[in-house]
XYZ file of C-alpha atoms in Angstrom:
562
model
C 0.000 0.000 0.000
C 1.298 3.336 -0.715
C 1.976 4.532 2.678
C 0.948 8.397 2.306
C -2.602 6.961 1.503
C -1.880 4.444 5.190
C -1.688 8.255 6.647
C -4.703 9.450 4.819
C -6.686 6.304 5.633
C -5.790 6.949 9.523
C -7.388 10.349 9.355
C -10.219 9.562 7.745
C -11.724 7.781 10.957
C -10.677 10.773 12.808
C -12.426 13.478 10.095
C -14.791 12.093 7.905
C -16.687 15.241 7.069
C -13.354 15.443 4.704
C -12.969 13.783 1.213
C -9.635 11.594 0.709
C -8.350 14.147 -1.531
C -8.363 16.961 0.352
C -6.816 14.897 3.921
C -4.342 13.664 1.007
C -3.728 17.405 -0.103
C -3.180 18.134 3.311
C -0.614 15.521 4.313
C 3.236 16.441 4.110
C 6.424 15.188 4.712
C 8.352 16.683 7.109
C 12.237 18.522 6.220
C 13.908 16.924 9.508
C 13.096 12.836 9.446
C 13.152 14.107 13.374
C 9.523 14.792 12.744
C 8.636 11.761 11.180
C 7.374 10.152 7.637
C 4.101 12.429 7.690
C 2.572 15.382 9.175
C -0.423 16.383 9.631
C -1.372 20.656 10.069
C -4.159 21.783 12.053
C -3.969 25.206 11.568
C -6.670 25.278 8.466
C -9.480 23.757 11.522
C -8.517 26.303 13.923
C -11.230 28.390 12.229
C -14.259 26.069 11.630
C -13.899 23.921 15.155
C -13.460 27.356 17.250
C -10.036 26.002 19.394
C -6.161 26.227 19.172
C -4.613 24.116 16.312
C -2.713 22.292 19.136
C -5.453 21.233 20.743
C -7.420 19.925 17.426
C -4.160 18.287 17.093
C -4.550 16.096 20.421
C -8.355 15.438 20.185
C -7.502 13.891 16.330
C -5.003 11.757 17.688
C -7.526 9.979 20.530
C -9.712 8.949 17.393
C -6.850 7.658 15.122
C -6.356 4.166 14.809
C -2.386 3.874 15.206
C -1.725 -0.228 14.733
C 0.116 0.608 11.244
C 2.568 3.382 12.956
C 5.413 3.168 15.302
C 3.741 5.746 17.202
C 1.709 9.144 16.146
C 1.992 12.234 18.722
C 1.518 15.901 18.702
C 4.057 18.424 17.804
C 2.290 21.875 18.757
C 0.354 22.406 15.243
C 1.013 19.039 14.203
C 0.454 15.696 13.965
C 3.501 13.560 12.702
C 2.984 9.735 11.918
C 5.928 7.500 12.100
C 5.955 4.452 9.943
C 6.207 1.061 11.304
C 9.769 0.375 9.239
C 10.185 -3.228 9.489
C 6.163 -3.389 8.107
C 5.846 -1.071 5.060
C 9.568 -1.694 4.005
C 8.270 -5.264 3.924
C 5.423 -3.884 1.556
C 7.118 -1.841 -0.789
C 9.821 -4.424 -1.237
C 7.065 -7.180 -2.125
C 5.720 -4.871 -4.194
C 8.782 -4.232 -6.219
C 10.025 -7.834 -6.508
C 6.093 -9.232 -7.546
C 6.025 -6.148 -10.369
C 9.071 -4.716 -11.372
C 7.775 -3.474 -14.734
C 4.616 -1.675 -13.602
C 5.535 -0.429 -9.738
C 5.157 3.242 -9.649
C 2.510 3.614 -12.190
C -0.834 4.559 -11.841
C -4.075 4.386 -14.149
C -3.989 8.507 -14.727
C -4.964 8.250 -18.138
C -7.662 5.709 -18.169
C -6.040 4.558 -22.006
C -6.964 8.116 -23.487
C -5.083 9.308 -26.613
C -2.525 12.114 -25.980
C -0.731 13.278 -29.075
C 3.452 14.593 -28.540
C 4.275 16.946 -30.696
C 7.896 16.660 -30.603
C 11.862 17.356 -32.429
C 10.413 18.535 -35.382
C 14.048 19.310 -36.972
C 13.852 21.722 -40.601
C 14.821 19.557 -43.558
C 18.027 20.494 -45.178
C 19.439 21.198 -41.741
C 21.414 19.231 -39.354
C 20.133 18.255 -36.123
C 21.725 20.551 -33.631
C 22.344 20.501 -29.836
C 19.174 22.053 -29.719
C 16.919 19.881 -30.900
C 18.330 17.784 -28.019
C 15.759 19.476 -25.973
C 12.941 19.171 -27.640
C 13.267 15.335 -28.606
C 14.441 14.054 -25.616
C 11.860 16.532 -23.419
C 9.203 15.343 -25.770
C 10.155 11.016 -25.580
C 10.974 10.958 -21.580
C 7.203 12.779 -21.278
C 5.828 10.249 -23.187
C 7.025 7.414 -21.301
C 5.901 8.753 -18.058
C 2.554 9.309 -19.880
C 2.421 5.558 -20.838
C 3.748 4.864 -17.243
C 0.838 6.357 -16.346
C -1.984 4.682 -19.128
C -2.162 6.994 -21.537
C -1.613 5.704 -25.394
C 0.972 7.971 -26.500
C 0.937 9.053 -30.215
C 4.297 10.200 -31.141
C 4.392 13.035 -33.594
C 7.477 14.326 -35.583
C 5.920 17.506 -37.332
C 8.918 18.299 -39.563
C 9.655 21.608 -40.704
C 9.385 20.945 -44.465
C 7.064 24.124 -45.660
C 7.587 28.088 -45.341
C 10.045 30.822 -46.895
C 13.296 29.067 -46.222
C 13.079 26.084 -48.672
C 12.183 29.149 -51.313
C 15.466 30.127 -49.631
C 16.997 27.294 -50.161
C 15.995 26.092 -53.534
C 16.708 30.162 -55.313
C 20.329 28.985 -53.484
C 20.440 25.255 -55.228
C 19.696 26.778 -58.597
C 22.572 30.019 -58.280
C 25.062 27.327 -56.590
C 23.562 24.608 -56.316
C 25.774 20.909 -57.872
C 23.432 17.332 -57.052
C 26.862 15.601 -57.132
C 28.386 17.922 -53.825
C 24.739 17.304 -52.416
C 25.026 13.375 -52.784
C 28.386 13.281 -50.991
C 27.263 15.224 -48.054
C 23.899 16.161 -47.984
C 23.027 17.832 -45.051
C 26.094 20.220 -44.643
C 25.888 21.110 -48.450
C 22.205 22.277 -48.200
C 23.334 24.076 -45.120
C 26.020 25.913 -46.796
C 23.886 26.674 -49.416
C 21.530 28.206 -46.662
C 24.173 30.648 -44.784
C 25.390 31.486 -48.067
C 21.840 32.809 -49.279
C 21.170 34.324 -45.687
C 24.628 35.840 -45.416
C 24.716 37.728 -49.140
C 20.592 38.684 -48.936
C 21.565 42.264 -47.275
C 24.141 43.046 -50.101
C 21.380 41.008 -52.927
C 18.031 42.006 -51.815
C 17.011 39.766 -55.310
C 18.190 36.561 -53.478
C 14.872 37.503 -50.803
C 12.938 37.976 -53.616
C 14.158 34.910 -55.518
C 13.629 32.576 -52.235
C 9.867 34.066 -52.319
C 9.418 33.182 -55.727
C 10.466 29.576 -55.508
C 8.054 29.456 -52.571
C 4.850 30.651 -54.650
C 5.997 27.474 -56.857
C 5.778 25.076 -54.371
C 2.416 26.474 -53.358
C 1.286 26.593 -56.575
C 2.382 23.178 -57.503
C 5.385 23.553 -60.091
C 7.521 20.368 -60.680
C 10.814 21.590 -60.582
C 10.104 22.924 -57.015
C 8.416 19.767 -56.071
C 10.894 17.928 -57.467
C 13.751 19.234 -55.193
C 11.229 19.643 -52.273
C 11.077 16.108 -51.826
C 15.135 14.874 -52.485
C 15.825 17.736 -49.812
C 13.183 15.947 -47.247
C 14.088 12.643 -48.191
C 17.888 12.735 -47.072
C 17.289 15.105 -44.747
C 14.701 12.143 -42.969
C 17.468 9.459 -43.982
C 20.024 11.408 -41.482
C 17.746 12.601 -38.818
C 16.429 8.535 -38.271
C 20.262 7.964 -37.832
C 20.015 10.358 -34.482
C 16.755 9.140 -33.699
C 18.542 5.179 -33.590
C 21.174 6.591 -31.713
C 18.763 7.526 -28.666
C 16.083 5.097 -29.024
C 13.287 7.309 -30.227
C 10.496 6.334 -32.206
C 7.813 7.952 -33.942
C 4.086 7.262 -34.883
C 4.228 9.855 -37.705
C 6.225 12.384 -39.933
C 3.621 14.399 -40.889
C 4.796 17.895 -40.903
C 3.701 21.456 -42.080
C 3.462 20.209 -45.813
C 1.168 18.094 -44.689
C -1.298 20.200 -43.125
C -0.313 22.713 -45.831
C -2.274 20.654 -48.176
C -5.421 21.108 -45.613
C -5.495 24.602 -44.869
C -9.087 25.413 -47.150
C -10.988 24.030 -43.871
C -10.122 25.991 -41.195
C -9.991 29.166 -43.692
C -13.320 28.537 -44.621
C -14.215 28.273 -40.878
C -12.665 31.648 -39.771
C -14.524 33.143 -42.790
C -17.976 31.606 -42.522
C -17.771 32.474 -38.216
C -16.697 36.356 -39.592
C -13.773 36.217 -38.045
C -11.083 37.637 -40.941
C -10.769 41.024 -40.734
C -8.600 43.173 -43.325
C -5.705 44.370 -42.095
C -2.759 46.447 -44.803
C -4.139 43.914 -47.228
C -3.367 40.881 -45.027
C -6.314 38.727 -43.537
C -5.652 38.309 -39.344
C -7.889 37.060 -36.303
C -8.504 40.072 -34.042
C -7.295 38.946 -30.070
C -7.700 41.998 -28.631
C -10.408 40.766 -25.920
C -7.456 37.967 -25.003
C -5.142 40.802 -25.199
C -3.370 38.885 -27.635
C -1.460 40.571 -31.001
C -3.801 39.545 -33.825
C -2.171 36.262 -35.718
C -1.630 36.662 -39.301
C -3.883 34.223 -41.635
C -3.372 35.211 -44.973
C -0.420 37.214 -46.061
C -1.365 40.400 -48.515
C 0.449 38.091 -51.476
C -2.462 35.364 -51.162
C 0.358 32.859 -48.770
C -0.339 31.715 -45.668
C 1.617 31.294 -42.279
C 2.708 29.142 -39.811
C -0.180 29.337 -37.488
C -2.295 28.684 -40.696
C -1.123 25.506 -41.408
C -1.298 24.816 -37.031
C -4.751 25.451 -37.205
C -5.437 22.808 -39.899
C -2.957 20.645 -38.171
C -4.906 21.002 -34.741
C -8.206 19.912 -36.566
C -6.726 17.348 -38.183
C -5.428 15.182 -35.013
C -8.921 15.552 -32.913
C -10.379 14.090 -36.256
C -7.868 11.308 -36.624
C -6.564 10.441 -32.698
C -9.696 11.603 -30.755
C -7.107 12.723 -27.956
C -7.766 14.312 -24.501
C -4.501 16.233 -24.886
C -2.728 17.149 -27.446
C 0.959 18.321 -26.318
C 3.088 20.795 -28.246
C 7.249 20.810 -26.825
C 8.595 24.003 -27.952
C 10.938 26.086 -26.967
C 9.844 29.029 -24.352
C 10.040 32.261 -27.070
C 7.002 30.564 -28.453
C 4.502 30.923 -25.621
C 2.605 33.954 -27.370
C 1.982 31.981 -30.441
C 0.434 28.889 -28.563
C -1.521 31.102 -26.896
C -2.634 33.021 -30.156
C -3.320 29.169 -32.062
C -5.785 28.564 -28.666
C -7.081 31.482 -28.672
C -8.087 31.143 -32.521
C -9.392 27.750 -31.925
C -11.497 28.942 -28.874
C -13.006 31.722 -31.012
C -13.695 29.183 -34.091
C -16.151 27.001 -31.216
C -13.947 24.458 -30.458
C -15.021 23.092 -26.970
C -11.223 21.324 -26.749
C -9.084 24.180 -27.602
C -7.977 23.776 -23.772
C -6.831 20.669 -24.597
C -3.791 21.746 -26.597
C -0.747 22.717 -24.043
C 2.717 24.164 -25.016
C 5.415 22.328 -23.236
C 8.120 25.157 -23.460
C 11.660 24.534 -22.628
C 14.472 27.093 -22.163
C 17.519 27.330 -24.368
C 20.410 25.275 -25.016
C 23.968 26.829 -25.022
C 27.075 25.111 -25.756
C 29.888 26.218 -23.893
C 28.636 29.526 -23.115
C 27.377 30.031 -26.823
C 24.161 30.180 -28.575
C 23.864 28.276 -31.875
C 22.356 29.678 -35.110
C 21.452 27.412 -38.025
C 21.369 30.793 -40.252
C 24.500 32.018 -39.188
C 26.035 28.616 -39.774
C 27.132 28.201 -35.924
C 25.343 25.101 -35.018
C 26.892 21.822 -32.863
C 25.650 18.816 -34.861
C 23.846 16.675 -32.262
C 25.524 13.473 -33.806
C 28.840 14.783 -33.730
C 28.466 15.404 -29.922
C 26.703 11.922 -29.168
C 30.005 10.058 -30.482
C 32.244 12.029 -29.300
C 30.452 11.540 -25.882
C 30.455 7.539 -26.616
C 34.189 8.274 -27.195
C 34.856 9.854 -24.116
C 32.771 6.986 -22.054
C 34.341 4.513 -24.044
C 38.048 5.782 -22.203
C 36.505 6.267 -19.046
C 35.810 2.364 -18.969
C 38.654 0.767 -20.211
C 40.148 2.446 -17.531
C 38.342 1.390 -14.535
C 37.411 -1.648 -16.234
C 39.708 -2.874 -19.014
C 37.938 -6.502 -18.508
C 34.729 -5.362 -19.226
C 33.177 -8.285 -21.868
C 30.904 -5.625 -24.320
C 32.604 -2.214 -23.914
C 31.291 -0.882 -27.367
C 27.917 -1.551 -26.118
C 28.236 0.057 -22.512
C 30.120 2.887 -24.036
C 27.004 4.157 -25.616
C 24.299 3.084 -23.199
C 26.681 5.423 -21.134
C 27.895 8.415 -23.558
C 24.540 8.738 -24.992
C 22.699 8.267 -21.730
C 25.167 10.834 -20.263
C 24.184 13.380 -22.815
C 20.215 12.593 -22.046
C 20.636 12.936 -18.543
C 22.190 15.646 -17.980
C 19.536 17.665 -20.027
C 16.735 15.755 -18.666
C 18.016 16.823 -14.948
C 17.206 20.281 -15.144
C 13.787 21.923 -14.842
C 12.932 21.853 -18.655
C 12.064 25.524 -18.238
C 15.470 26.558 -17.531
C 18.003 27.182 -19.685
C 20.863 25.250 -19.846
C 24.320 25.138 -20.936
C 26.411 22.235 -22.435
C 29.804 21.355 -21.514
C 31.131 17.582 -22.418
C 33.331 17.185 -20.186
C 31.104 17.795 -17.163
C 28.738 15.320 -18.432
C 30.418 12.134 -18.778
C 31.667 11.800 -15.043
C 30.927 9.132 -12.584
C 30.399 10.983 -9.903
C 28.366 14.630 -8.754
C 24.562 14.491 -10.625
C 25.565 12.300 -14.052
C 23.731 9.670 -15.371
C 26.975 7.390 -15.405
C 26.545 8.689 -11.560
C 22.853 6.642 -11.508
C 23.822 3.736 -13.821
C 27.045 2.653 -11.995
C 25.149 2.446 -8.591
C 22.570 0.131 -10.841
C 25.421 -1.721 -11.822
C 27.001 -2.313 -8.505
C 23.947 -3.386 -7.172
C 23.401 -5.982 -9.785
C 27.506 -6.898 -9.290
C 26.468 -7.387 -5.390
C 23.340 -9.794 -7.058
C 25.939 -11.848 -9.649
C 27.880 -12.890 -6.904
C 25.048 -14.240 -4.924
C 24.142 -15.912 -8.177
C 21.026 -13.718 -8.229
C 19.128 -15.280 -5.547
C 15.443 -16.054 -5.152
C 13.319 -13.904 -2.747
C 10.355 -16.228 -2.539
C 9.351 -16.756 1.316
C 12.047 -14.531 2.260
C 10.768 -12.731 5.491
C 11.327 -8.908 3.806
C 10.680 -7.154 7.430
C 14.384 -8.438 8.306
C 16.128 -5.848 5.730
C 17.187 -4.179 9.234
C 16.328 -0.004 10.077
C 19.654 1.067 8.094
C 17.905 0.374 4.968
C 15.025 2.952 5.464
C 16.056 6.033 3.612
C 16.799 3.345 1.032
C 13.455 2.090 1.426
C 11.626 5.257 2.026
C 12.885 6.580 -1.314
C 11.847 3.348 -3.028
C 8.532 3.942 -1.657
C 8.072 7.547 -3.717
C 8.632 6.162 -6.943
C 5.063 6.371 -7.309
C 4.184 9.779 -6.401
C 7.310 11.030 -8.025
C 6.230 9.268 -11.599
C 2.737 11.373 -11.112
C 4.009 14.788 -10.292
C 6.220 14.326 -13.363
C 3.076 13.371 -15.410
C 1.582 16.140 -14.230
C 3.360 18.856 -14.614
C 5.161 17.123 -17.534
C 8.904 17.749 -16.191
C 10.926 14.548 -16.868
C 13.812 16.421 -14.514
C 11.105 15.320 -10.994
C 12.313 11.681 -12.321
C 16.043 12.267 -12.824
C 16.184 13.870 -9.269
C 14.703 11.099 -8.270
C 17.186 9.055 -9.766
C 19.829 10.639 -7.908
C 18.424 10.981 -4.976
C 17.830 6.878 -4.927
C 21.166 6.172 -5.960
C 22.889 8.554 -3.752
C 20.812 6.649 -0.684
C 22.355 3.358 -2.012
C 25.536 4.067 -2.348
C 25.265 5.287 1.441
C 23.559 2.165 2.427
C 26.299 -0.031 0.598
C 28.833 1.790 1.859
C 28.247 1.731 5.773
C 26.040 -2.021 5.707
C 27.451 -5.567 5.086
C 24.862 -6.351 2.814
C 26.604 -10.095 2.287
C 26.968 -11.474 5.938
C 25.435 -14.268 6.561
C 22.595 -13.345 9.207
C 18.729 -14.039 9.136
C 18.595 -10.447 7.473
C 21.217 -11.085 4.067
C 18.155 -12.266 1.794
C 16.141 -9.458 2.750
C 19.270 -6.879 2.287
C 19.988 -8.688 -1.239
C 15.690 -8.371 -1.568
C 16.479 -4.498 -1.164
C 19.728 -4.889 -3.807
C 17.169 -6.118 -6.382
C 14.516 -3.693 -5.433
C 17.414 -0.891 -5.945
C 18.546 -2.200 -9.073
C 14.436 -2.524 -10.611
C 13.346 0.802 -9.840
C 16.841 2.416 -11.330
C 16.527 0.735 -14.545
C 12.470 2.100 -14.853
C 13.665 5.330 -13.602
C 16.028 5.525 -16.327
C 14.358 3.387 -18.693
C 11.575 6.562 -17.881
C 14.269 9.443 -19.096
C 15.064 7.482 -22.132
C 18.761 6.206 -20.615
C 19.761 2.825 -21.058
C 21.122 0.739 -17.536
C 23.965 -1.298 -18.465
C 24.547 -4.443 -15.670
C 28.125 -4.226 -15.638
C 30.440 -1.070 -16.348
């Protein structure tokens, strides 16, 4: 049983004029483990029951039933509740071992669709460092979703529409040679990018040829479609060779030529509602009553916009996944904009516009420095992945040149390293790279949380993995409850991440629980042989389960040796 809802249970006998939730709401853990697992506040009664919190305090704890606690007692305002150790460490092992695969989740979603709008590199550009953010943001959310039974529809919505591939194919045709493109693809097309960006101010006609070539793609010409799809089709071909690299998979690849292709509808629905108005020849929504700049429709040259082809987009998943969110992850700078496409949707009668949330995320530096694909400083994210793998791959043959599969540890841990380390902060925050702070084994790494995984399963290898059936659990001994205690959040931990859709709640997490092993291993003899070493080894496995979920969670492989 989850022991937060033992607390809540407790109370309930004591006040049951109050719902579960709101006792549950109530209920906190205390800083100082002086003060016990829970507490209890009176001060919110104070006002209803006429009398000093303190006193509320010792009338509640005459009523509450205290067989599942060490002991409950007053602490002037509060009520703290100490957990009967050898008893619910008992539980949440047994729990653990019988489950391994589905402890911690919970049925949040009830199986209901949630579309992940996610990555969503441009064609005809390398992934960068930044994209980092948004893929890996955008997979580790929708494994805690799934954690938590939702059916997660994976969405790469590629930038392959808009101005730039005009940009791009004016540049091909003044520069342009297929056979350069065929040797190197995705750095040719880029250099044929910066060149067209860097020599527009002195060439205004290079602008005006990009926006020509654009009006041809809209307008169906051959040549343009022609080149349109080469540049998306090795351009996919290189970005699937990242996505292999950290295990991310998508339902679909429709992007904004695909809902380009579908924009008549929602047009048509802003026009029959009266919602165009003329603005400098342009066609916009008017926001004013959200106090919202008014979104630009239709451009005065007939061409539409981004937020266009998002509308048409938006319609088009309800229609096709029937979802009961649909989740955008985008950087921060675009908060205005989601709000705008909402506020749109709201205004065309949508009665799920509310359903659509931007997941923004703050920057990504590298060293110090921010990248710019059109000023042709970008950090190719696959360059950085191997030379991570590289740098892991050093690391081990070091501490362990007998290792049996470096290759294959090397990039569970270069490319995990990389993952965490992003994953760890607040996804709102900014954050700046620096390889050679990631790959460490020590401080808050993911090597960090995968080599206390791995020691615990060396600890279980030379026990020759034991079995824990009929093993009285309650013997794991009282130096094993932070260990325990922190196994015991793995559920609530996996929620507030859902929640608030922060994949960094469940690398903490991570730390913290391998940080409290490492303790535990290093003051305890978990191998003695005493009545308590299959319950301590029942704790080992326990340790070694919920690190590999936790991980598995972030999209970070655990290897079992390293």
């Amino acid at each position: 049983m989850d022991e937060k809802q033992q607390v809540v249970d407790a109370l309930k006998l004591a006040l049951p004029e109050m719902t579960e939730d709101d006792l549950a709401d109530k209920v906190e853990r205390p800083k100082d483990n002086k003060n016990g697992d829970y507490a209890f506040p009176t001060f919110f009664l104070a006002k209803t029951l006429h009398k000093a919190p303190q006193a509320i305090a010792q009338e509640l704890v005459e009523k509450i039933d205290q067989a599942n606690f060490e002991k409950v007692v007053v602490a002037g305002p509060y009520i703290n509740f100490y957990l009967n150790k050898a008893k619910v460490g008992a539980e949440i092992l047994k729990a653990i071992l019988a489950d391994p695969e589905n402890y911690g989740s919970k049925d949040l979603g009830h199986y209901g669709n949630v579309t992940i709008d996610y990555s969503s590199p441009n064609i005809a550009k390398p992934m960068s460092m930044g994209h980092l953010r948004s893929t890996m943001i955008g997979e580790s959310i929708g494994r805690i979703l799934e954690k938590e039974n939702y059916r997660v529809v994976r969405i790469d919505y590629l930038g392959d529409w808009g101005t730039q591939f005009g940009k791009l194919m004016a540049a091909y045709k003044m520069w342009g040679n297929e056979e350069d493109v065929k040797k190197d693809p995705i750095n040719t097309l880029l250099n044929y990018y910066v060149r067209i960006n860097t020599e527009a101010d002195e060439h205004p006609e290079y602008t005006e040829a990009g926006r020509d070539w654009f009006a041809k793609l809209e307008h169906g010409d051959k040549e343009a479609w022609r080149l349109w799809k080469w540049f998306r089709e090795i351009s996919l071909e290189r970005f699937q060779r990242v996505y292999d690299m950290l295990d991310v998979h998508f339902d679909s690849f429709h992007g904004e030529a695909f809902s380009a292709q579908k924009m008549e509808e929602p047009i048509q629905l802003l026009r029959d509602k009266n919602l165009l108005k003329l603005s400098r020849g342009a066609q916009i929504v008017d926001l004013d009553k959200y106090n919202l700049v008014p979104p630009l429709i239709i451009k005065s040259n007939g061409t539409t916009t981004y937020i266009t082809r998002d509308l048409a987009t938006a319609l088009f998943r309800k229609r096709m996944y029937g979802h009961v969110k649909s989740l955008y992850v985008v950087g921060a700078e675009q908060e205005n904009y989601y709000k705008q496409l909402k506020a749109v949707l709201k205004e065309m009668g949508f009665s799920w516009w509310d359903q659509l949330e931007h997941i923004s995320f703050g920057l990504m530096s590298f060293g110090g420095k921010k990248m710019s694909t059109r000023k042709g400083n970008v950090v190719s994210l696959e360059d950085v992945l191997n030379d991570s793998v590289k740098l892991a791959r050093e690391q081990i043959t070091q501490k362990n040149p007998s290792l049996k599969n470096p290759e294959e540890v090397a990039k569970m841990v270069g490319i995990g390293a990389v993952v965490f380390h992003d994953l760890k902060n607040d996804r709102r925050n900014s954050v700046d790279f620096r390889l050679e702070d990631v790959v460490k084994f020590e401080g808050e790494t993911g090597p960090y949380v995968q080599y206390a995984r791995a020691r615990a399963m060396s600890i279980l290898r030379k026990e020759n993995n034991p079995s824990f059936d009929d093993v009285d659990l309650s013997q794991v001994g009282v130096a094993a409850w932070p260990v325990l205690k922190q196994l015991g959040k793995f559920g609530e931990t996996i929620q507030r991440a859902a929640e608030n859709y922060d994949p960094s709640i469940v690398a903490k997490y991570a730390l913290a629980l391998a940080k409290d092993f490492n303790q535990y291993y290093a003051h305890t003899r978990i191998l003695v042989d005493d009545e308590g070493k299959l319950a301590r080894l029942a704790l080992v496995q326990a340790v070694a389960e919920v690190l590999k979920s936790a991980l598995a969670l972030l999209g970070v492989k655990a290897p079992d040796e390293m």
